PDB file of C-alpha atoms in Angstrom:
ATOM      1  CA  MET E 221      44.322 174.152 102.585  1.00 78.00           C
ATOM      2  CA  SER E 222      47.808 172.919 103.403  1.00 84.00           C
ATOM      3  CA  LYS E 223      49.282 169.624 102.207  1.00 81.00           C
ATOM      4  CA  HIS E 224      49.142 166.559 104.415  1.00 76.00           C
ATOM      5  CA  SER E 225      52.423 166.063 106.298  1.00 75.00           C
ATOM      6  CA  GLN E 226      53.023 162.766 104.447  1.00 78.00           C
ATOM      7  CA  HIS E 227      51.819 164.033 101.045  1.00 81.00           C
ATOM      8  CA  ASP E 228      55.104 163.456  99.193  1.00 82.00           C
ATOM      9  CA  TRP E 229      55.459 159.858 100.447  1.00 78.00           C
ATOM     10  CA  LEU E 230      51.861 159.018  99.612  1.00 84.00           C
ATOM     11  CA  ILE E 231      52.244 160.399  96.085  1.00 87.00           C
ATOM     12  CA  ALA E 232      55.525 158.505  95.636  1.00 84.00           C
ATOM     13  CA  ILE E 233      53.854 155.258  96.714  1.00 85.00           C
ATOM     14  CA  ALA E 234      50.839 155.908  94.444  1.00 89.00           C
ATOM     15  CA  ASN E 235      53.205 156.572  91.518  1.00 90.00           C
ATOM     16  CA  GLY E 236      55.078 153.317  92.126  1.00 87.00           C
ATOM     17  CA  GLU E 237      58.332 154.985  93.140  1.00 86.00           C
ATOM     18  CA  LYS E 238      60.820 152.694  94.839  1.00 87.00           C
ATOM     19  CA  LEU E 239      61.297 153.559  98.497  1.00 88.00           C
ATOM     20  CA  GLN E 240      63.997 152.899 101.029  1.00 88.00           C
ATOM     21  CA  ALA E 241      63.900 153.043 104.806  1.00 86.00           C
ATOM     22  CA  THR E 242      66.449 153.254 107.550  1.00 87.00           C
ATOM     23  CA  GLN E 243      66.145 153.172 111.288  1.00 83.00           C
ATOM     24  CA  THR E 244      66.574 156.538 112.931  1.00 76.00           C
ATOM     25  CA  ASN E 245      70.295 157.376 113.345  1.00 78.00           C
ATOM     26  CA  SER E 246      71.392 154.681 110.848  1.00 78.00           C
ATOM     27  CA  THR E 247      72.913 155.059 107.398  1.00 80.00           C
ATOM     28  CA  ASN E 248      71.964 151.559 106.193  1.00 86.00           C
ATOM     29  CA  TRP E 249      69.113 152.003 103.685  1.00 87.00           C
ATOM     30  CA  VAL E 250      66.987 149.005 102.677  1.00 89.00           C
ATOM     31  CA  ASP E 251      64.403 148.717  99.913  1.00 90.00           C
ATOM     32  CA  VAL E 252      60.782 148.604 101.091  1.00 88.00           C
ATOM     33  CA  THR E 253      57.547 147.899  99.257  1.00 87.00           C
ATOM     34  CA  GLY E 254      54.759 150.448  98.974  1.00 86.00           C
ATOM     35  CA  ASP E 255      52.781 148.565 101.652  1.00 86.00           C
ATOM     36  CA  GLU E 256      55.785 148.578 103.972  1.00 86.00           C
ATOM     37  CA  GLY E 257      56.213 152.304 103.302  1.00 84.00           C
ATOM     38  CA  LEU E 258      52.575 152.926 104.244  1.00 82.00           C
ATOM     39  CA  TYR E 259      53.068 150.966 107.458  1.00 85.00           C
ATOM     40  CA  LEU E 260      56.173 153.016 108.311  1.00 83.00           C
ATOM     41  CA  ILE E 261      54.283 156.259 107.641  1.00 78.00           C
ATOM     42  CA  VAL E 262      51.513 155.400 110.092  1.00 78.00           C
ATOM     43  CA  SER E 263      53.853 153.896 112.707  1.00 77.00           C
ATOM     44  CA  ALA E 264      55.982 157.092 112.655  1.00 68.00           C
ATOM     45  CA  GLY E 265      59.077 157.630 114.674  1.00 69.00           C
ATOM     46  CA  THR E 266      61.405 154.655 114.298  1.00 77.00           C
ATOM     47  CA  HIS E 267      62.297 154.881 110.605  1.00 80.00           C
ATOM     48  CA  THR E 268      63.149 157.453 107.989  1.00 81.00           C
ATOM     49  CA  LEU E 269      61.872 157.042 104.418  1.00 83.00           C
ATOM     50  CA  ARG E 270      63.336 158.269 101.150  1.00 84.00           C
ATOM     51  CA  ILE E 271      62.693 157.734  97.483  1.00 85.00           C
ATOM     52  CA  LYS E 272      65.347 155.289  96.308  1.00 86.00           C
ATOM     53  CA  PRO E 273      68.038 157.203  94.432  1.00 86.00           C
ATOM     54  CA  LYS E 274      68.157 156.425  90.713  1.00 90.00           C
ATOM     55  CA  THR E 275      71.079 154.262  89.622  1.00 92.00           C
ATOM     56  CA  ILE E 276      72.741 153.176  86.399  1.00 95.00           C
ATOM     57  CA  PHE E 277      74.997 150.269  85.495  1.00 95.00           C
ATOM     58  CA  VAL E 278      78.397 150.882  83.948  1.00 94.00           C
ATOM     59  CA  ASN E 279      80.399 147.769  83.067  1.00 93.00           C
ATOM     60  CA  GLY E 280      78.187 145.720  85.384  1.00 93.00           C
ATOM     61  CA  ILE E 281      78.671 148.071  88.335  1.00 93.00           C
ATOM     62  CA  GLU E 282      75.642 149.812  89.877  1.00 92.00           C
ATOM     63  CA  LEU E 283      76.275 153.436  90.747  1.00 93.00           C
ATOM     64  CA  PRO E 284      74.336 156.655  91.369  1.00 93.00           C
ATOM     65  CA  ALA E 285      72.752 158.041  88.209  1.00 95.00           C
ATOM     66  CA  PRO E 286      74.322 161.228  86.888  1.00 97.00           C
ATOM     67  CA  MET E 287      72.398 164.478  86.819  1.00 96.00           C
ATOM     68  CA  THR E 288      69.837 164.709  84.012  1.00 96.00           C
ATOM     69  CA  LYS E 289      68.718 168.316  84.483  1.00 96.00           C
ATOM     70  CA  ALA E 290      70.672 171.513  84.801  1.00 97.00           C
ATOM     71  CA  PRO E 291      70.885 172.675  88.422  1.00 96.00           C
ATOM     72  CA  PRO E 292      70.466 176.296  89.486  1.00 96.00           C
ATOM     73  CA  ASN E 293      73.389 178.585  88.651  1.00 97.00           C
ATOM     74  CA  GLY E 294      76.034 178.503  91.364  1.00 96.00           C
ATOM     75  CA  THR E 295      75.463 174.828  92.253  1.00 96.00           C
ATOM     76  CA  ASN E 296      78.616 172.899  93.113  1.00 97.00           C
ATOM     77  CA  TYR E 297      78.861 169.682  91.095  1.00 97.00           C
ATOM     78  CA  PHE E 298      81.447 167.071  90.123  1.00 98.00           C
ATOM     79  CA  VAL E 299      82.425 165.950  86.624  1.00 98.00           C
ATOM     80  CA  VAL E 300      83.831 162.491  85.915  1.00 98.00           C
ATOM     81  CA  ASP E 301      87.498 162.925  84.928  1.00 97.00           C
ATOM     82  CA  LEU E 302      89.367 159.825  83.754  1.00 95.00           C
ATOM     83  CA  ILE E 303      92.809 161.431  83.721  1.00 95.00           C
ATOM     84  CA  SER E 304      92.738 163.095  87.132  1.00 94.00           C
ATOM     85  CA  THR E 305      94.229 161.203  90.065  1.00 95.00           C
ATOM     86  CA  CYS E 306      91.126 162.075  92.112  1.00 96.00           C
ATOM     87  CA  TYR E 307      88.760 160.922  89.282  1.00 97.00           C
ATOM     88  CA  TYR E 308      86.695 164.140  89.140  1.00 97.00           C
ATOM     89  CA  GLN E 309      86.725 167.878  88.571  1.00 97.00           C
ATOM     90  CA  ASP E 310      85.085 170.093  91.193  1.00 97.00           C
ATOM     91  CA  GLU E 311      82.945 172.599  89.281  1.00 97.00           C
ATOM     92  CA  TRP E 312      80.313 175.309  89.750  1.00 97.00           C
ATOM     93  CA  TRP E 313      77.309 175.352  87.436  1.00 97.00           C
ATOM     94  CA  PHE E 314      76.899 178.512  85.335  1.00 98.00           C
ATOM     95  CA  ASN E 315      75.282 176.916  82.271  1.00 97.00           C
ATOM     96  CA  THR E 316      78.434 177.277  80.166  1.00 97.00           C
ATOM     97  CA  VAL E 317      79.063 175.255  77.027  1.00 97.00           C
ATOM     98  CA  GLU E 318      81.334 173.010  79.098  1.00 97.00           C
ATOM     99  CA  ASP E 319      78.641 172.550  81.777  1.00 98.00           C
ATOM    100  CA  GLN E 320      76.098 171.574  79.114  1.00 97.00           C
ATOM    101  CA  TYR E 321      78.553 169.220  77.389  1.00 98.00           C
ATOM    102  CA  ALA E 322      79.264 167.338  80.618  1.00 97.00           C
ATOM    103  CA  LEU E 323      75.547 167.189  81.505  1.00 98.00           C
ATOM    104  CA  ASN E 324      74.496 165.977  78.052  1.00 98.00           C
ATOM    105  CA  ASN E 325      77.133 163.236  78.188  1.00 97.00           C
ATOM    106  CA  GLY E 326      76.062 161.964  81.606  1.00 97.00           C
ATOM    107  CA  LEU E 327      79.216 163.022  83.428  1.00 97.00           C
ATOM    108  CA  CYS E 328      77.803 165.356  86.133  1.00 98.00           C
ATOM    109  CA  HIS E 329      77.132 164.301  89.725  1.00 97.00           C
ATOM    110  CA  LEU E 330      76.118 166.187  92.843  1.00 95.00           C
ATOM    111  CA  THR E 331      78.679 164.349  95.001  1.00 94.00           C
ATOM    112  CA  ALA E 332      82.364 163.619  94.556  1.00 96.00           C
ATOM    113  CA  ASP E 333      81.787 160.015  95.675  1.00 94.00           C
ATOM    114  CA  ALA E 334      79.317 159.435  92.830  1.00 95.00           C
ATOM    115  CA  ALA E 335      81.731 160.900  90.257  1.00 97.00           C
ATOM    116  CA  ILE E 336      84.571 158.747  91.628  1.00 97.00           C
ATOM    117  CA  SER E 337      82.440 155.591  91.429  1.00 96.00           C
ATOM    118  CA  HIS E 338      81.441 156.464  87.868  1.00 96.00           C
ATOM    119  CA  ALA E 339      85.037 157.069  86.753  1.00 96.00           C
ATOM    120  CA  LYS E 340      86.285 153.855  88.359  1.00 95.00           C
ATOM    121  CA  ALA E 341      83.502 151.849  86.687  1.00 95.00           C
ATOM    122  CA  ILE E 342      84.433 153.280  83.285  1.00 94.00           C
ATOM    123  CA  LEU E 343      88.119 152.561  83.861  1.00 93.00           C
ATOM    124  CA  LYS E 344      87.372 149.034  84.997  1.00 91.00           C
ATOM    125  CA  GLY E 345      85.775 148.389  81.611  1.00 82.00           C
ATOM    126  CA  VAL E 346      88.646 150.040  79.737  1.00 81.00           C
ATOM    127  CA  LYS E 347      91.182 147.900  81.601  1.00 76.00           C
ATOM    128  CA  GLY E 348      89.205 144.803  80.620  1.00 69.00           C
ATOM    129  CA  ASP E 349      88.422 143.491  84.060  1.00 60.00           C
ATOM    130  CA  ALA E 350      84.696 144.259  84.145  1.00 49.00           C
ATOM    131  CA  LYS E 351      82.301 141.448  85.033  1.00 53.00           C
ATOM    132  CA  LYS E 352      80.839 139.865  81.930  1.00 50.00           C
TER     133      LYS E 352
END
């Protein structure tokens, strides 16, 4: 027996995962409740759902959470780099000691934008102008 087409969303709602929705062809995601998610599932067509990406706060700034698990070998990822003018290092995962060090210290992201945001948040705190 195959899974229901909305299986993953229904499990996410049952598990209390936070959801977000956007209208088709939009990039503006908004938080929705489980009930709203159920409504969007059955009304199909006008919205796209996703599980809300995990976030962290660094110096009062909300940003995408870093990776917490090692990706498959050969995955392109980005390491927060506070001394680079672009704020990150572009890397490929091969489970090296350096890969593991960066992962274990919460410095790995799957997008350059996330690594840049993370680096800037750290630097904001170091420069002393973080929100208190």
